[in-house]
């Protein structure tokens, strides 16, 4: 390409959104489409792709691998749970792990993944590493889907400043034909099919150079090959774990119990407040009433449309307020958390003060009267 | 919008590549001058530093350019060039570094310690930081050519050269700190961006910092925060918390996280870490949840008002990032379908944005939008950020929650740790630090380490004060620091008779009114208060009725108006106070009927009410011995009204007589954001006029106790407010030059002291004075523990004498301060701050909460604001 041509195209080669964002978006779209549960990003660098993926609700296990621990450490704390994740534990479980190691080595921690992404990774590999790479990723890890992206060297002349490679650490940059033949051969060898695409459209009129970043998406043909491979080659751990974060989740008994207890007590408090304010509104001094009339106030209007048997209604007796568990269980939030009434009882056992027969939450209001 | 809007620009630099060898010898640390001949046009720009005390940072990085330094020359860097921070946002000089007030006070240059009292062995929460011998921190300036804006990218590009720079570094985008010296003074590096652009990076040595340089202090703090992060603690606001072991209080839907506050500073002899246990109260509900429950409580009509009252000013956490925002406003006309402009100029709706960026579905599309102002003071940019209520979690307590007795009781169980437990929690943190391999490695790499045992030293407990009341002298038990029992039934110094007064109550409180009256008649004679029967007025329980009665029945002879209120609804109280403090200046006493409902406490309550009423009418209760003659004591405090009007109130009180039992008061209502009192001059002039009216001369000594000075505001106080005092005094007359002492009072300090008693740790007794080891060398400062606490740890109060021409010995200033803590008439005991501060606080609070404008001056010689 002559010099004039390059100059002419200088301003054109600005991608919007930036190319790395487009690559990440590509992976994200793929995740949305195939809903993998376990995703690994090889060559995760500053963890920005992992950070983006942690918001995808289908993913339960996220792993990152990089040869450089420092670059991972720089931003790894962005992968930690946020305070709000602890305050409102989510339904799904999520574990994020970062490993320090090479894609030329096998480590059992990389087994069992649904999706493995290698975004702008292979061009950083030395020849010897590149040779081992297919065996490690396709043969050993053997996930259902592998995504590999790499620069398309045919696009390079459109960049005014790129002399040989786009980055000094690149060991090679392939043309479309080179990448595709490598990919097809790899796919054939390990029983995968491959589709080619890319991000970063070439300028109009230059379509034949192809995408700026070329991408191969590999799908494993047989659903269960991975397992046989695993058992054949038991390997020992060679990666070093540099970071691990387990997100609070309602799947974890501890968080579920906390959430249920908190919701039960809160719901019971609401019912109690309404009950008490109703009594106050009725005009009489609550203390006098409970002393002299021994009245049992019933309270059902707060339940709205729910039909509750008469003996299952909240009531006040002396200084104690009783709110039946069945009433609390009928609140949608509690109901959704516990699923069954038995589970509710089990989860709050010993943590919430109940009536002697265990059928109702009990509050003592003697103290409150005093303080107020 | 949010994060993106924070990307800081920096002043234009025409030729960012810095010359090798530094041909621009730039002085540093001179505020008010922008340096560097590369930007001659900037010399006309008003200096940024002068406007922002303690401001330093990126915006000035232009003047932090290369500096001609001979290697090995120890130069303590000024702060102006430091902008290192561990997360986004500008860092204020929270510790008021670089305000050196002691050097101007000759009489305390040698020693600022007192001598009276008995010795007491104390332990504190300070830990010595040590650095290896000949420790030096290397400070580099990093420049990019072509200029790179994004901090992330700057960082990424620089650390492509990890081999050259080493793995241990701290970098904020402009300034790089390394524990070792690079081979050459100027290092040029070449990096390539993802787009294949080459960027030349020039790393220039600008400074070699000794361990005690102020820049290093900020650096230590940042490194320490990094360590806390490595321990997997979560940053919320300025502190770090442990999320893995929360205490939940389901009754109130609260969660408490245990965490730590930390600061590393230069103290008297050592650089020390001051660490304290901190509790973060978090709420398990979103702002939207809260809005729903407010709606169900107050209904449609008062919904918006109530939301504004309860929510504005609260700090929220968001679901998607680790930032805290303050709710400044609620935009009711907006909703999640509304759009905003992204940094790239495109319009996107909130719904789309959160879906795309974080995969978050906003379920309620009708909710309003919260507005948070993002301040960037130095460049006077006021950006605002829109937040979706559904995605925000509340933190901290609202005023409403604070007034909920049972909630506070439940909380106190978890947050009020007694001394032993507090130290135990602290040592747990230090054990984590000591045991964590990564943390130790980081410390080693920087050549730093901690002494893991807290600092011990001796303090002094000054003698208890004698309480004088009508010729009788009392001692009080130091254990309780309270003399309500001792002085019961003793005549007051000055009892004001109740000849004509009103007692207003609603029908349902008829019983309460009678009980109160009987009890008052029982308790008042022994105090020497002569009391006539009041005009009893029964009203229906509406605000308008109260006001109408006041208008009709209050006469110029009325001594005081007493109202019994049924509920703690603020509007009625506010209306009564407003009317009686402004339009019709008569002291008033409001009491909740509930307070009078318990027969077993009614006498105690009546006694307290009688005392309070007496003070409000100009009475005097007790006194302590004040050895100084012709002295006027001033107290100042501020109240910031965050809800309505967004104004600040400065309360100003000044003593009127020799035994400091009578107080003059004024207050200044100032517009938003004005932190420091502007109208002080007028207040002080009025106070002097009144003092001379009472004493037939002008005071020869003036002590100002200034409360309400925030972190980082000390500089402004010293350079702006103190000169105002001096100006004011000068304006009184050429031959008038009283001795002036200005003391900054700070209640919220990180330091805690524990008395070592029989192998255990206890709270130090009231009167404990600390003026060594943990004070600051550049200040004339001391701590006093004056109050006692029933549970938890007692917090010392910090006193910083920023201006003093009194020529008094430090011991005398300390004693006077402690004496004044005995003089608050609403509490028969010792309080945390000198009485004038508490009076000023009370006044500012009343005006800020209820009255919203300056009260009538006819009341100014009475404690009507108690």
PDB file of C-alpha atoms in Angstrom, chain B residues 322-465:
ATOM      1  CA  UNK B 322     -17.912   0.305  45.491  1.00  0.00           C
ATOM      2  CA  UNK B 323     -18.634   3.961  45.905  1.00  0.00           C
ATOM      3  CA  UNK B 324     -20.603   5.892  48.415  1.00  0.00           C
ATOM      4  CA  UNK B 325     -22.800   8.798  47.487  1.00  0.00           C
ATOM      5  CA  UNK B 326     -24.620  11.358  49.548  1.00  0.00           C
ATOM      6  CA  UNK B 327     -28.235  11.954  48.609  1.00  0.00           C
ATOM      7  CA  UNK B 328     -28.480  15.688  47.981  1.00  0.00           C
ATOM      8  CA  UNK B 329     -31.800  15.862  46.256  1.00  0.00           C
ATOM      9  CA  UNK B 330     -34.610  13.804  44.816  1.00  0.00           C
ATOM     10  CA  UNK B 331     -35.689  14.475  41.262  1.00  0.00           C
ATOM     11  CA  UNK B 332     -39.375  13.611  41.264  1.00  0.00           C
ATOM     12  CA  UNK B 333     -39.809  14.583  37.637  1.00  0.00           C
ATOM     13  CA  UNK B 334     -37.324  12.023  36.439  1.00  0.00           C
ATOM     14  CA  UNK B 335     -37.493   8.233  36.376  1.00  0.00           C
ATOM     15  CA  UNK B 336     -35.392   5.306  35.154  1.00  0.00           C
ATOM     16  CA  UNK B 337     -36.721   5.789  31.642  1.00  0.00           C
ATOM     17  CA  UNK B 338     -35.080   9.204  31.610  1.00  0.00           C
ATOM     18  CA  UNK B 339     -31.822   9.606  29.762  1.00  0.00           C
ATOM     19  CA  UNK B 340     -28.443  11.055  30.466  1.00  0.00           C
ATOM     20  CA  UNK B 341     -25.485  11.885  28.315  1.00  0.00           C
ATOM     21  CA  UNK B 342     -22.564   9.535  28.520  1.00  0.00           C
ATOM     22  CA  UNK B 343     -19.004  10.753  28.349  1.00  0.00           C
ATOM     23  CA  UNK B 344     -18.864   9.886  24.676  1.00  0.00           C
ATOM     24  CA  UNK B 345     -21.820  12.170  24.058  1.00  0.00           C
ATOM     25  CA  UNK B 346     -24.459   9.553  23.385  1.00  0.00           C
ATOM     26  CA  UNK B 347     -27.813   9.608  25.135  1.00  0.00           C
ATOM     27  CA  UNK B 348     -28.903   6.530  26.990  1.00  0.00           C
ATOM     28  CA  UNK B 349     -31.710   5.802  29.419  1.00  0.00           C
ATOM     29  CA  UNK B 350     -30.957   4.564  32.914  1.00  0.00           C
ATOM     30  CA  UNK B 351     -32.813   1.351  32.211  1.00  0.00           C
ATOM     31  CA  UNK B 352     -30.706   0.624  29.141  1.00  0.00           C
ATOM     32  CA  UNK B 353     -27.494   1.752  30.756  1.00  0.00           C
ATOM     33  CA  UNK B 354     -27.747  -0.490  33.773  1.00  0.00           C
ATOM     34  CA  UNK B 355     -28.896  -3.396  31.649  1.00  0.00           C
ATOM     35  CA  UNK B 356     -26.036  -3.038  29.269  1.00  0.00           C
ATOM     36  CA  UNK B 357     -23.308  -2.115  31.703  1.00  0.00           C
ATOM     37  CA  UNK B 358     -24.139  -4.314  34.685  1.00  0.00           C
ATOM     38  CA  UNK B 359     -26.865  -6.659  33.497  1.00  0.00           C
ATOM     39  CA  UNK B 360     -29.147  -5.129  36.072  1.00  0.00           C
ATOM     40  CA  UNK B 361     -32.866  -4.984  35.344  1.00  0.00           C
ATOM     41  CA  UNK B 362     -34.582  -2.031  36.929  1.00  0.00           C
ATOM     42  CA  UNK B 363     -38.003  -3.320  37.892  1.00  0.00           C
ATOM     43  CA  UNK B 364     -39.769  -0.158  39.006  1.00  0.00           C
ATOM     44  CA  UNK B 365     -39.823   2.318  36.150  1.00  0.00           C
ATOM     45  CA  UNK B 366     -41.816   4.927  38.000  1.00  0.00           C
ATOM     46  CA  UNK B 367     -39.399   5.603  40.835  1.00  0.00           C
ATOM     47  CA  UNK B 368     -37.808   9.039  41.056  1.00  0.00           C
ATOM     48  CA  UNK B 369     -34.093   9.617  40.658  1.00  0.00           C
ATOM     49  CA  UNK B 370     -31.706  10.556  43.444  1.00  0.00           C
ATOM     50  CA  UNK B 371     -29.247  13.353  42.889  1.00  0.00           C
ATOM     51  CA  UNK B 372     -25.804  13.421  44.414  1.00  0.00           C
ATOM     52  CA  UNK B 373     -23.476  16.364  44.028  1.00  0.00           C
ATOM     53  CA  UNK B 374     -19.951  15.422  43.214  1.00  0.00           C
ATOM     54  CA  UNK B 375     -17.687  18.105  44.489  1.00  0.00           C
ATOM     55  CA  UNK B 376     -14.461  18.893  42.895  1.00  0.00           C
ATOM     56  CA  UNK B 377     -13.532  21.901  44.845  1.00  0.00           C
ATOM     57  CA  UNK B 378     -10.229  22.810  43.373  1.00  0.00           C
ATOM     58  CA  UNK B 379     -11.626  23.510  39.968  1.00  0.00           C
ATOM     59  CA  UNK B 380     -15.002  24.719  41.118  1.00  0.00           C
ATOM     60  CA  UNK B 381     -16.767  22.092  39.161  1.00  0.00           C
ATOM     61  CA  UNK B 382     -20.068  20.991  40.559  1.00  0.00           C
ATOM     62  CA  UNK B 383     -21.146  17.877  38.818  1.00  0.00           C
ATOM     63  CA  UNK B 384     -24.120  15.885  39.851  1.00  0.00           C
ATOM     64  CA  UNK B 385     -24.736  12.194  39.625  1.00  0.00           C
ATOM     65  CA  UNK B 386     -28.103  10.545  39.192  1.00  0.00           C
ATOM     66  CA  UNK B 387     -28.806   7.374  41.133  1.00  0.00           C
ATOM     67  CA  UNK B 388     -31.671   4.926  40.951  1.00  0.00           C
ATOM     68  CA  UNK B 389     -33.286   4.303  44.383  1.00  0.00           C
ATOM     69  CA  UNK B 390     -33.731   0.633  43.630  1.00  0.00           C
ATOM     70  CA  UNK B 391     -29.995   0.205  43.184  1.00  0.00           C
ATOM     71  CA  UNK B 392     -28.960   2.083  46.299  1.00  0.00           C
ATOM     72  CA  UNK B 393     -28.598   0.678  49.789  1.00  0.00           C
ATOM     73  CA  UNK B 394     -28.734   2.948  52.771  1.00  0.00           C
ATOM     74  CA  UNK B 395     -25.947   3.220  55.282  1.00  0.00           C
ATOM     75  CA  UNK B 396     -25.768   4.774  58.694  1.00  0.00           C
ATOM     76  CA  UNK B 397     -28.555   5.999  60.873  1.00  0.00           C
ATOM     77  CA  UNK B 398     -31.146   8.657  60.274  1.00  0.00           C
ATOM     78  CA  UNK B 399     -32.031  11.175  62.955  1.00  0.00           C
ATOM     79  CA  UNK B 400     -35.295   9.350  63.307  1.00  0.00           C
ATOM     80  CA  UNK B 401     -33.471   6.112  63.999  1.00  0.00           C
ATOM     81  CA  UNK B 402     -31.149   7.819  66.431  1.00  0.00           C
ATOM     82  CA  UNK B 403     -34.125   8.937  68.455  1.00  0.00           C
ATOM     83  CA  UNK B 404     -35.481   5.397  68.542  1.00  0.00           C
ATOM     84  CA  UNK B 405     -34.484   4.326  72.002  1.00  0.00           C
ATOM     85  CA  UNK B 406     -34.892   0.600  71.551  1.00  0.00           C
ATOM     86  CA  UNK B 407     -32.957   0.627  68.308  1.00  0.00           C
ATOM     87  CA  UNK B 408     -30.079   2.501  69.837  1.00  0.00           C
ATOM     88  CA  UNK B 409     -30.103   0.128  72.768  1.00  0.00           C
ATOM     89  CA  UNK B 410     -29.936  -2.887  70.482  1.00  0.00           C
ATOM     90  CA  UNK B 411     -27.147  -1.265  68.539  1.00  0.00           C
ATOM     91  CA  UNK B 412     -25.146  -0.245  71.569  1.00  0.00           C
ATOM     92  CA  UNK B 413     -24.769  -3.871  72.596  1.00  0.00           C
ATOM     93  CA  UNK B 414     -22.702  -4.398  69.486  1.00  0.00           C
ATOM     94  CA  UNK B 415     -21.025  -1.060  69.020  1.00  0.00           C
ATOM     95  CA  UNK B 416     -20.115   0.066  72.521  1.00  0.00           C
ATOM     96  CA  UNK B 417     -17.114  -2.053  73.221  1.00  0.00           C
ATOM     97  CA  UNK B 418     -15.561  -1.795  76.666  1.00  0.00           C
ATOM     98  CA  UNK B 419     -11.828  -1.019  76.751  1.00  0.00           C
ATOM     99  CA  UNK B 420     -10.572  -4.588  76.982  1.00  0.00           C
ATOM    100  CA  UNK B 421     -12.708  -5.779  74.115  1.00  0.00           C
ATOM    101  CA  UNK B 422     -11.833  -2.806  72.007  1.00  0.00           C
ATOM    102  CA  UNK B 423      -8.140  -3.434  72.386  1.00  0.00           C
ATOM    103  CA  UNK B 424      -8.734  -7.108  71.674  1.00  0.00           C
ATOM    104  CA  UNK B 425     -10.442  -6.334  68.372  1.00  0.00           C
ATOM    105  CA  UNK B 426      -7.597  -4.009  67.486  1.00  0.00           C
ATOM    106  CA  UNK B 427      -4.963  -6.556  68.240  1.00  0.00           C
ATOM    107  CA  UNK B 428      -6.849  -8.946  66.004  1.00  0.00           C
ATOM    108  CA  UNK B 429      -6.332  -6.555  63.132  1.00  0.00           C
ATOM    109  CA  UNK B 430      -2.666  -6.280  63.906  1.00  0.00           C
ATOM    110  CA  UNK B 431      -2.391 -10.032  64.080  1.00  0.00           C
ATOM    111  CA  UNK B 432      -3.924 -10.269  60.621  1.00  0.00           C
ATOM    112  CA  UNK B 433      -1.359  -7.787  59.403  1.00  0.00           C
ATOM    113  CA  UNK B 434       1.437  -9.621  61.098  1.00  0.00           C
ATOM    114  CA  UNK B 435       0.385 -13.044  59.857  1.00  0.00           C
ATOM    115  CA  UNK B 436      -0.559 -12.253  56.293  1.00  0.00           C
ATOM    116  CA  UNK B 437       2.254 -13.205  54.011  1.00  0.00           C
ATOM    117  CA  UNK B 438       1.358 -10.807  51.216  1.00  0.00           C
ATOM    118  CA  UNK B 439       0.979  -7.901  53.585  1.00  0.00           C
ATOM    119  CA  UNK B 440       4.323  -8.600  55.191  1.00  0.00           C
ATOM    120  CA  UNK B 441       5.925  -8.868  51.792  1.00  0.00           C
ATOM    121  CA  UNK B 442       4.519  -5.516  50.742  1.00  0.00           C
ATOM    122  CA  UNK B 443       5.776  -3.924  53.950  1.00  0.00           C
ATOM    123  CA  UNK B 444       9.183  -5.512  53.537  1.00  0.00           C
ATOM    124  CA  UNK B 445       9.450  -4.307  49.977  1.00  0.00           C
ATOM    125  CA  UNK B 446       8.890  -0.762  51.127  1.00  0.00           C
ATOM    126  CA  UNK B 447      11.261  -1.236  54.051  1.00  0.00           C
ATOM    127  CA  UNK B 448       8.588  -0.523  56.637  1.00  0.00           C
ATOM    128  CA  UNK B 449       7.324  -2.330  59.687  1.00  0.00           C
ATOM    129  CA  UNK B 450       5.089  -1.820  62.690  1.00  0.00           C
ATOM    130  CA  UNK B 451       5.621  -2.217  66.347  1.00  0.00           C
ATOM    131  CA  UNK B 452       2.691  -4.502  67.055  1.00  0.00           C
ATOM    132  CA  UNK B 453       2.388  -3.543  70.690  1.00  0.00           C
ATOM    133  CA  UNK B 454       0.456  -0.388  71.393  1.00  0.00           C
ATOM    134  CA  UNK B 455       2.212   2.602  72.885  1.00  0.00           C
ATOM    135  CA  UNK B 456       2.157   3.119  76.651  1.00  0.00           C
ATOM    136  CA  UNK B 457       2.997   6.279  78.559  1.00  0.00           C
ATOM    137  CA  UNK B 458       1.966   8.262  81.605  1.00  0.00           C
ATOM    138  CA  UNK B 459      -0.751  10.861  81.692  1.00  0.00           C
ATOM    139  CA  UNK B 460      -1.995  13.036  84.521  1.00  0.00           C
ATOM    140  CA  UNK B 461      -5.284  13.121  86.325  1.00  0.00           C
ATOM    141  CA  UNK B 462      -5.925  16.646  87.496  1.00  0.00           C
ATOM    142  CA  UNK B 463      -7.648  17.342  90.744  1.00  0.00           C
ATOM    143  CA  UNK B 464     -11.440  17.351  90.826  1.00  0.00           C
ATOM    144  CA  UNK B 465     -13.130  20.750  90.972  1.00  0.00           C
TER     145      UNK B 465
END
